[in-house]
Amino acid sequence: MRVITRALTGAATLAIIGGMSATAHAQDAASADDSIVVTGIRASLESAQERKRTADAIVDSIVADDIGKLPDSNTTEALQRISGIQISRDRGEGGSVAIRGLTQVLTTINGRDIFTAGGGRGYNLQDFPSELLGGVDVYKTPTADLIEGGIGGVIDLRTRKPLDFDGFELSGSVRGRYETLADKIDPLVSALVSDRWNVGGGEMGLLLSGSYQERSFRSDVISNGAPSLRSDIIPGQQIYTPNGDYEPLINGKRRRIGLQGAFQWKPNPDLEIFAEAGYQEFRSLQQQRGLNNPTNGRAVDPDTVTLYEGTSDFKSGTFLDVPITTYGVQRDTYDKNQQYTIGAKQFFGESSISSEFTYQKSTNELYYSELDLATVLPRLTIDTSGKVPSALVDGIDLSDINNYNIGPLTRSENHYKGDSYAGRIDGDFKIDNSFLTAFKAGFRYQKLSTSFVPIRFYQGPATTTSAAAFAGLFESMPFKDYFDGTSRLEHDYLTAITSNLGNAADWENVRQTIGLTNKPAVDPKSVYNMSEETLGGYARLDFGTSGAIPIDGNIGVRVIKTKLSIDGNQAVNGVVEPAFWDSSYVSALPSANLRVHFTDRLQLRLAASQSLTRPNFSQLSPALTLVPAQGQGSGGNPNLKPLRADAFDASLEYYFSRTGSLYLAGFYRKVKGFIFTNGNTQTIDGIEYVITQPTNGRSGEIKGVEIGGQTFFDFLPGPFDGFGIQANYTYVDSSTPAIIPTELTPLPNLSKSSFNVAGLYEKGGLSARVAYNYRSKYLSGIYGLSHGAGVPPELLPVYAKGYGWLDASIGYDITKQITVTLEGSNLLQRREFTYYGSPTRPNGRSIDDRQIMAGIRFKL
């Protein structure tokens, strides 16, 4: 099977990448006067470029001219192609998004704020299938009429509407996706149907679209553990020594469902009444199995120790009598999001008044269960070098149940709920003036409620209990090809059967079988309910001049009153007591956008603005646990203030053809009130405590440049005029107190450099694309290394090594209605590598699936 897998992957990769050069020869039979038809990739690039060119702020866009034509499976992956955007990856697919280094991003759908319950304020972009999108706009500078909430920017997801089509429309896609490590094939299906009718003197339209995706996944991960300083390994020398190794193999299956509906009715040309509804469901059923080998404090065979040359960093050695655990984990997450909107828009000549009401509902649930086996390894040999570190066992048979004791059983549940009611009214009034062109104003009210209920269980047998009597709960590690079956790691050991842990009834049976007496219970000190009301209004003036160098733009201000009510609990000396907080504040957010038209093709944009992002709900939680005997406490902080940013932007843009452009942009952000975890002294009930909680910190700065462009080489002779290119590069420098309150550090998860380059081909029904995305190393965290009592800890930055990501696709139009496609993702099979300050102190390594997709798109 492995040989077949590699052959299939290699063949698909060569077919996709090599196809772009082969396409030129495939067109030799075409006529010399074969003209370029603006469809497919060209149509998408032309539309996206025109949106950027004519926008009233600094905006980048992605457009799909047909359903299923965005080049990526989820919205996050599509966004990585835009300059200034960096994404994190979650089990081989796009996860969270940062714009110009800031993760505080507001997501909207057709201009309306959306969210996913879960303790934060953002929307989980993984939840939204890309097939349902007509396009995505990324606002890097705000205008007064945009909803507040994103100091990084605003991502607006645009869905299709029935009156956007000329008449009846039926389109969709059917694909299969093969994941190389998971060795599974899963379906991706999408469809859209839309129609419009003449009704009396007006017209009416209805659109329905849906997407269903499954994805099996697997990640092989190994971590050498955080370092500690030890002086007992080599006499007279302190050695940075890893605290063991942790070896999870993670596999599972994800399902993503999206449904969108839209209704439009225009009784006459001046009135539109509309309704929209959306539903997104994301489910991830994940299993995890592996070894946890902590070596901290364990004796070392001194004759086996080696160091990296020229360092005090441990390279390899053998630890003695290491207590370890093997584990089986079931981790299931469920997101469900719903949005419903009704509204109307009335035109009065070139002016208009619009209003709409939106209701949203979201739930997020996590179920985590784990059962461990425990034993002692007589000898554990660790070698941290190489692409895959080594961790080998000697002196025990890990495949024998008699060599294990029962370890702890865990059950954790997180239940988040949220809903929102929002209404708005907006006016757009044209002004007949040589300078002022329009006045816009509006009001918006929103009430957002959210709650959190955690359930916890952790217990092990009261005394040492042999696992032999419970052999039916365990199995041999089912994956023998961990990291390609390398001989540097153990593969033959026992783990808990994960199918016994996911279902509540099955888990309860395990608890009773082992004889544990406690039961899962709500953790009352962490429960909270919050309600937030915002009332906002804005005024905006649009202006423009004519002459030798025309200038236009907008200036405005948005004013918002925020009222927050928090109902939670605090634990003092083991006693849980209710806690309530109420707060309110008013914010004024001015913005200005200016555009200078040097020529019809060359324009300069300048922008200045202020923006805010409110703290996450989990950070505002009043949960506070105090231990009077130790004078210690920890919790959230209901007194957190919003993050506020002053922003200045410039963008020079040159448009030399319908699909050709170049741009150079610079940006500066000064962010006030970064949130970090800090310890402070408080006196409560006469007792002085050191309390660890999130706190607003000092100001930080983010600055950088973006450069990019795109074009098709239309000046080349056929068939080479079908080739094109897209490329962009972003440099971001930051200094913020986001991690260490006393020092300025780069923003976490921010690469200084990132770039995208994509080669394109489209002609004669054949289209191809090869896209490479790269980001340089980035700071993923800070580790405090203890040097003993009375000595401040040594702060070690934890870096992730830079990596590239290669995707590719080929499509061929069999007819005007049917296109066959072949696509590949993660073709280089990225290997993630993280380390503590220096690569000679490795932390984690991981690999994810390559993905090969094949199928058809249709349009009738």
mmCIF file of N, CA and C in Angstrom, residues 602-672:
data_model
loop_
_atom_site.group_PDB
_atom_site.id
_atom_site.type_symbol
_atom_site.label_atom_id
_atom_site.label_comp_id
_atom_site.label_asym_id
_atom_site.label_seq_id
_atom_site.Cartn_x
_atom_site.Cartn_y
_atom_site.Cartn_z
ATOM 1 N N LEU A 602 -2.489 54.994 -12.687
ATOM 2 C CA LEU A 602 -1.651 55.114 -11.492
ATOM 3 C C LEU A 602 -2.383 55.909 -10.427
ATOM 4 N N GLN A 603 -2.522 55.325 -9.230
ATOM 5 C CA GLN A 603 -3.196 56.015 -8.140
ATOM 6 C C GLN A 603 -2.478 55.757 -6.824
ATOM 7 N N LEU A 604 -2.580 56.730 -5.935
ATOM 8 C CA LEU A 604 -1.988 56.652 -4.605
ATOM 9 C C LEU A 604 -3.100 56.747 -3.571
ATOM 10 N N ARG A 605 -3.079 55.830 -2.622
ATOM 11 C CA ARG A 605 -4.034 55.867 -1.511
ATOM 12 C C ARG A 605 -3.298 56.211 -0.217
ATOM 13 N N LEU A 606 -3.927 57.070 0.584
ATOM 14 C CA LEU A 606 -3.437 57.403 1.918
ATOM 15 C C LEU A 606 -4.594 57.228 2.894
ATOM 16 N N ALA A 607 -4.307 56.691 4.064
ATOM 17 C CA ALA A 607 -5.377 56.434 5.040
ATOM 18 C C ALA A 607 -4.858 56.621 6.453
ATOM 19 N N ALA A 608 -5.740 57.114 7.313
ATOM 20 C CA ALA A 608 -5.460 57.228 8.744
ATOM 21 C C ALA A 608 -6.748 56.849 9.485
ATOM 22 N N SER A 609 -6.590 56.135 10.593
ATOM 23 C CA SER A 609 -7.788 55.676 11.296
ATOM 24 C C SER A 609 -7.462 55.271 12.725
ATOM 25 N N GLN A 610 -8.512 55.152 13.510
ATOM 26 C CA GLN A 610 -8.440 54.554 14.842
ATOM 27 C C GLN A 610 -9.444 53.410 14.892
ATOM 28 N N SER A 611 -9.079 52.344 15.589
ATOM 29 C CA SER A 611 -9.955 51.174 15.670
ATOM 30 C C SER A 611 -9.798 50.528 17.031
ATOM 31 N N LEU A 612 -10.689 49.578 17.329
ATOM 32 C CA LEU A 612 -10.613 48.886 18.617
ATOM 33 C C LEU A 612 -11.005 47.428 18.450
ATOM 34 N N THR A 613 -10.540 46.615 19.389
ATOM 35 C CA THR A 613 -10.974 45.236 19.541
ATOM 36 C C THR A 613 -11.257 45.003 21.009
ATOM 37 N N ARG A 614 -12.442 44.525 21.321
ATOM 38 C CA ARG A 614 -12.797 44.259 22.711
ATOM 39 C C ARG A 614 -12.150 42.960 23.185
ATOM 40 N N PRO A 615 -11.862 42.837 24.492
ATOM 41 C CA PRO A 615 -11.264 41.597 25.006
ATOM 42 C C PRO A 615 -12.168 40.396 24.763
ATOM 43 N N ASN A 616 -11.553 39.216 24.644
ATOM 44 C CA ASN A 616 -12.321 37.986 24.516
ATOM 45 C C ASN A 616 -13.127 37.738 25.776
ATOM 46 N N PHE A 617 -14.246 37.039 25.605
ATOM 47 C CA PHE A 617 -15.107 36.774 26.753
ATOM 48 C C PHE A 617 -14.407 35.902 27.791
ATOM 49 N N SER A 618 -13.604 34.951 27.355
ATOM 50 C CA SER A 618 -12.890 34.098 28.311
ATOM 51 C C SER A 618 -11.909 34.913 29.138
ATOM 52 N N GLN A 619 -11.327 35.972 28.556
ATOM 53 C CA GLN A 619 -10.423 36.831 29.305
ATOM 54 C C GLN A 619 -11.180 37.687 30.313
ATOM 55 N N LEU A 620 -12.432 38.024 30.007
ATOM 56 C CA LEU A 620 -13.251 38.852 30.900
ATOM 57 C C LEU A 620 -13.918 38.048 32.010
ATOM 58 N N SER A 621 -13.804 36.746 31.958
ATOM 59 C CA SER A 621 -14.466 35.904 32.949
ATOM 60 C C SER A 621 -14.048 36.286 34.365
ATOM 61 N N PRO A 622 -15.007 36.399 35.306
ATOM 62 C CA PRO A 622 -14.650 36.741 36.684
ATOM 63 C C PRO A 622 -14.092 35.570 37.482
ATOM 64 N N ALA A 623 -13.984 34.395 36.849
ATOM 65 C CA ALA A 623 -13.489 33.215 37.556
ATOM 66 C C ALA A 623 -12.185 33.551 38.278
ATOM 67 N N LEU A 624 -12.166 33.332 39.590
ATOM 68 C CA LEU A 624 -10.998 33.632 40.412
ATOM 69 C C LEU A 624 -10.887 32.574 41.494
ATOM 70 N N THR A 625 -9.759 31.874 41.510
ATOM 71 C CA THR A 625 -9.517 30.844 42.509
ATOM 72 C C THR A 625 -8.409 31.319 43.432
ATOM 73 N N LEU A 626 -8.707 31.417 44.745
ATOM 74 C CA LEU A 626 -7.756 31.889 45.740
ATOM 75 C C LEU A 626 -7.352 30.761 46.673
ATOM 76 N N VAL A 627 -6.062 30.710 47.000
ATOM 77 C CA VAL A 627 -5.538 29.739 47.970
ATOM 78 C C VAL A 627 -4.906 30.537 49.108
ATOM 79 N N PRO A 628 -5.675 30.814 50.174
ATOM 80 C CA PRO A 628 -5.168 31.690 51.238
ATOM 81 C C PRO A 628 -3.881 31.192 51.878
ATOM 82 N N ALA A 629 -3.744 29.876 52.029
ATOM 83 C CA ALA A 629 -2.560 29.346 52.710
ATOM 84 C C ALA A 629 -1.283 29.668 51.943
ATOM 85 N N GLN A 630 -1.395 29.769 50.619
ATOM 86 C CA GLN A 630 -0.221 30.052 49.792
ATOM 87 C C GLN A 630 -0.158 31.505 49.323
ATOM 88 N N GLY A 631 -1.239 32.261 49.575
ATOM 89 C CA GLY A 631 -1.288 33.635 49.106
ATOM 90 C C GLY A 631 -1.256 33.748 47.592
ATOM 91 N N GLN A 632 -1.826 32.734 46.904
ATOM 92 C CA GLN A 632 -1.816 32.690 45.450
ATOM 93 C C GLN A 632 -3.246 32.701 44.901
ATOM 94 N N GLY A 633 -3.399 33.228 43.691
ATOM 95 C CA GLY A 633 -4.697 33.225 43.035
ATOM 96 C C GLY A 633 -4.537 33.317 41.531
ATOM 97 N N SER A 634 -5.565 32.903 40.803
ATOM 98 C CA SER A 634 -5.540 32.988 39.337
ATOM 99 C C SER A 634 -6.964 33.152 38.835
ATOM 100 N N GLY A 635 -7.101 33.759 37.661
ATOM 101 C CA GLY A 635 -8.433 33.926 37.093
ATOM 102 C C GLY A 635 -8.438 34.859 35.913
ATOM 103 N N GLY A 636 -9.664 35.252 35.519
ATOM 104 C CA GLY A 636 -9.825 36.217 34.443
ATOM 105 C C GLY A 636 -9.796 37.630 34.993
ATOM 106 N N ASN A 637 -10.215 38.577 34.168
ATOM 107 C CA ASN A 637 -10.169 39.972 34.588
ATOM 108 C C ASN A 637 -11.306 40.750 33.937
ATOM 109 N N PRO A 638 -12.416 40.941 34.665
ATOM 110 C CA PRO A 638 -13.549 41.680 34.092
ATOM 111 C C PRO A 638 -13.258 43.151 33.839
ATOM 112 N N ASN A 639 -12.130 43.655 34.349
ATOM 113 C CA ASN A 639 -11.801 45.069 34.199
ATOM 114 C C ASN A 639 -10.905 45.364 32.999
ATOM 115 N N LEU A 640 -10.718 44.374 32.141
ATOM 116 C CA LEU A 640 -9.897 44.599 30.955
ATOM 117 C C LEU A 640 -10.504 45.679 30.057
ATOM 118 N N LYS A 641 -9.634 46.453 29.447
ATOM 119 C CA LYS A 641 -10.048 47.498 28.515
ATOM 120 C C LYS A 641 -9.834 47.016 27.076
ATOM 121 N N PRO A 642 -10.530 47.614 26.121
ATOM 122 C CA PRO A 642 -10.325 47.228 24.710
ATOM 123 C C PRO A 642 -8.919 47.557 24.238
ATOM 124 N N LEU A 643 -8.447 46.803 23.266
ATOM 125 C CA LEU A 643 -7.225 47.160 22.549
ATOM 126 C C LEU A 643 -7.594 48.250 21.545
ATOM 127 N N ARG A 644 -6.764 49.271 21.459
ATOM 128 C CA ARG A 644 -7.016 50.373 20.529
ATOM 129 C C ARG A 644 -5.796 50.585 19.645
ATOM 130 N N ALA A 645 -6.052 50.926 18.404
ATOM 131 C CA ALA A 645 -4.950 51.071 17.446
ATOM 132 C C ALA A 645 -5.073 52.377 16.670
ATOM 133 N N ASP A 646 -3.942 53.065 16.514
ATOM 134 C CA ASP A 646 -3.806 54.175 15.574
ATOM 135 C C ASP A 646 -3.111 53.627 14.338
ATOM 136 N N ALA A 647 -3.674 53.871 13.177
ATOM 137 C CA ALA A 647 -3.151 53.264 11.948
ATOM 138 C C ALA A 647 -2.913 54.311 10.877
ATOM 139 N N PHE A 648 -1.815 54.129 10.136
ATOM 140 C CA PHE A 648 -1.491 54.976 8.991
ATOM 141 C C PHE A 648 -1.073 54.053 7.850
ATOM 142 N N ASP A 649 -1.642 54.289 6.667
ATOM 143 C CA ASP A 649 -1.413 53.406 5.527
ATOM 144 C C ASP A 649 -1.203 54.221 4.262
ATOM 145 N N ALA A 650 -0.420 53.627 3.354
ATOM 146 C CA ALA A 650 -0.232 54.201 2.025
ATOM 147 C C ALA A 650 -0.131 53.064 1.021
ATOM 148 N N SER A 651 -0.678 53.276 -0.167
ATOM 149 C CA SER A 651 -0.643 52.239 -1.202
ATOM 150 C C SER A 651 -0.552 52.897 -2.568
ATOM 151 N N LEU A 652 0.514 52.578 -3.298
ATOM 152 C CA LEU A 652 0.696 53.056 -4.663
ATOM 153 C C LEU A 652 0.348 51.915 -5.604
ATOM 154 N N GLU A 653 -0.631 52.155 -6.505
ATOM 155 C CA GLU A 653 -1.194 51.078 -7.318
ATOM 156 C C GLU A 653 -1.138 51.468 -8.804
ATOM 157 N N TYR A 654 -0.655 50.546 -9.610
ATOM 158 C CA TYR A 654 -0.551 50.772 -11.053
ATOM 159 C C TYR A 654 -1.292 49.652 -11.776
ATOM 160 N N TYR A 655 -2.299 50.029 -12.571
ATOM 161 C CA TYR A 655 -3.129 49.077 -13.305
ATOM 162 C C TYR A 655 -2.850 49.237 -14.792
ATOM 163 N N PHE A 656 -2.174 48.269 -15.377
ATOM 164 C CA PHE A 656 -1.748 48.414 -16.762
ATOM 165 C C PHE A 656 -2.556 47.568 -17.734
ATOM 166 N N SER A 657 -3.468 46.719 -17.231
ATOM 167 C CA SER A 657 -4.378 45.981 -18.102
ATOM 168 C C SER A 657 -5.547 45.501 -17.252
ATOM 169 N N ARG A 658 -6.499 44.851 -17.887
ATOM 170 C CA ARG A 658 -7.672 44.391 -17.145
ATOM 171 C C ARG A 658 -7.306 43.368 -16.076
ATOM 172 N N THR A 659 -6.244 42.598 -16.287
ATOM 173 C CA THR A 659 -5.816 41.601 -15.304
ATOM 174 C C THR A 659 -4.392 41.855 -14.827
ATOM 175 N N GLY A 660 -3.819 43.020 -15.161
ATOM 176 C CA GLY A 660 -2.438 43.300 -14.803
ATOM 177 C C GLY A 660 -2.314 44.494 -13.879
ATOM 178 N N SER A 661 -1.559 44.347 -12.795
ATOM 179 C CA SER A 661 -1.383 45.435 -11.841
ATOM 180 C C SER A 661 -0.118 45.213 -11.030
ATOM 181 N N LEU A 662 0.383 46.316 -10.464
ATOM 182 C CA LEU A 662 1.488 46.312 -9.516
ATOM 183 C C LEU A 662 1.108 47.217 -8.360
ATOM 184 N N TYR A 663 1.580 46.885 -7.154
ATOM 185 C CA TYR A 663 1.288 47.755 -6.019
ATOM 186 C C TYR A 663 2.426 47.699 -5.006
ATOM 187 N N LEU A 664 2.571 48.794 -4.288
ATOM 188 C CA LEU A 664 3.523 48.904 -3.184
ATOM 189 C C LEU A 664 2.801 49.595 -2.047
ATOM 190 N N ALA A 665 2.750 48.951 -0.885
ATOM 191 C CA ALA A 665 1.993 49.486 0.251
ATOM 192 C C ALA A 665 2.875 49.510 1.484
ATOM 193 N N GLY A 666 2.666 50.511 2.309
ATOM 194 C CA GLY A 666 3.325 50.601 3.611
ATOM 195 C C GLY A 666 2.285 50.813 4.699
ATOM 196 N N PHE A 667 2.578 50.328 5.903
ATOM 197 C CA PHE A 667 1.592 50.450 6.984
ATOM 198 C C PHE A 667 2.290 50.609 8.329
ATOM 199 N N TYR A 668 1.586 51.251 9.251
ATOM 200 C CA TYR A 668 2.077 51.442 10.614
ATOM 201 C C TYR A 668 0.900 51.335 11.570
ATOM 202 N N ARG A 669 1.077 50.550 12.627
ATOM 203 C CA ARG A 669 0.050 50.413 13.653
ATOM 204 C C ARG A 669 0.684 50.652 15.024
ATOM 205 N N LYS A 670 0.076 51.490 15.810
ATOM 206 C CA LYS A 670 0.441 51.631 17.221
ATOM 207 C C LYS A 670 -0.738 51.129 18.038
ATOM 208 N N VAL A 671 -0.532 50.021 18.731
ATOM 209 C CA VAL A 671 -1.612 49.355 19.460
ATOM 210 C C VAL A 671 -1.431 49.602 20.948
ATOM 211 N N LYS A 672 -2.497 50.057 21.574
ATOM 212 C CA LYS A 672 -2.466 50.347 23.010
ATOM 213 C C LYS A 672 -3.273 49.291 23.761
#
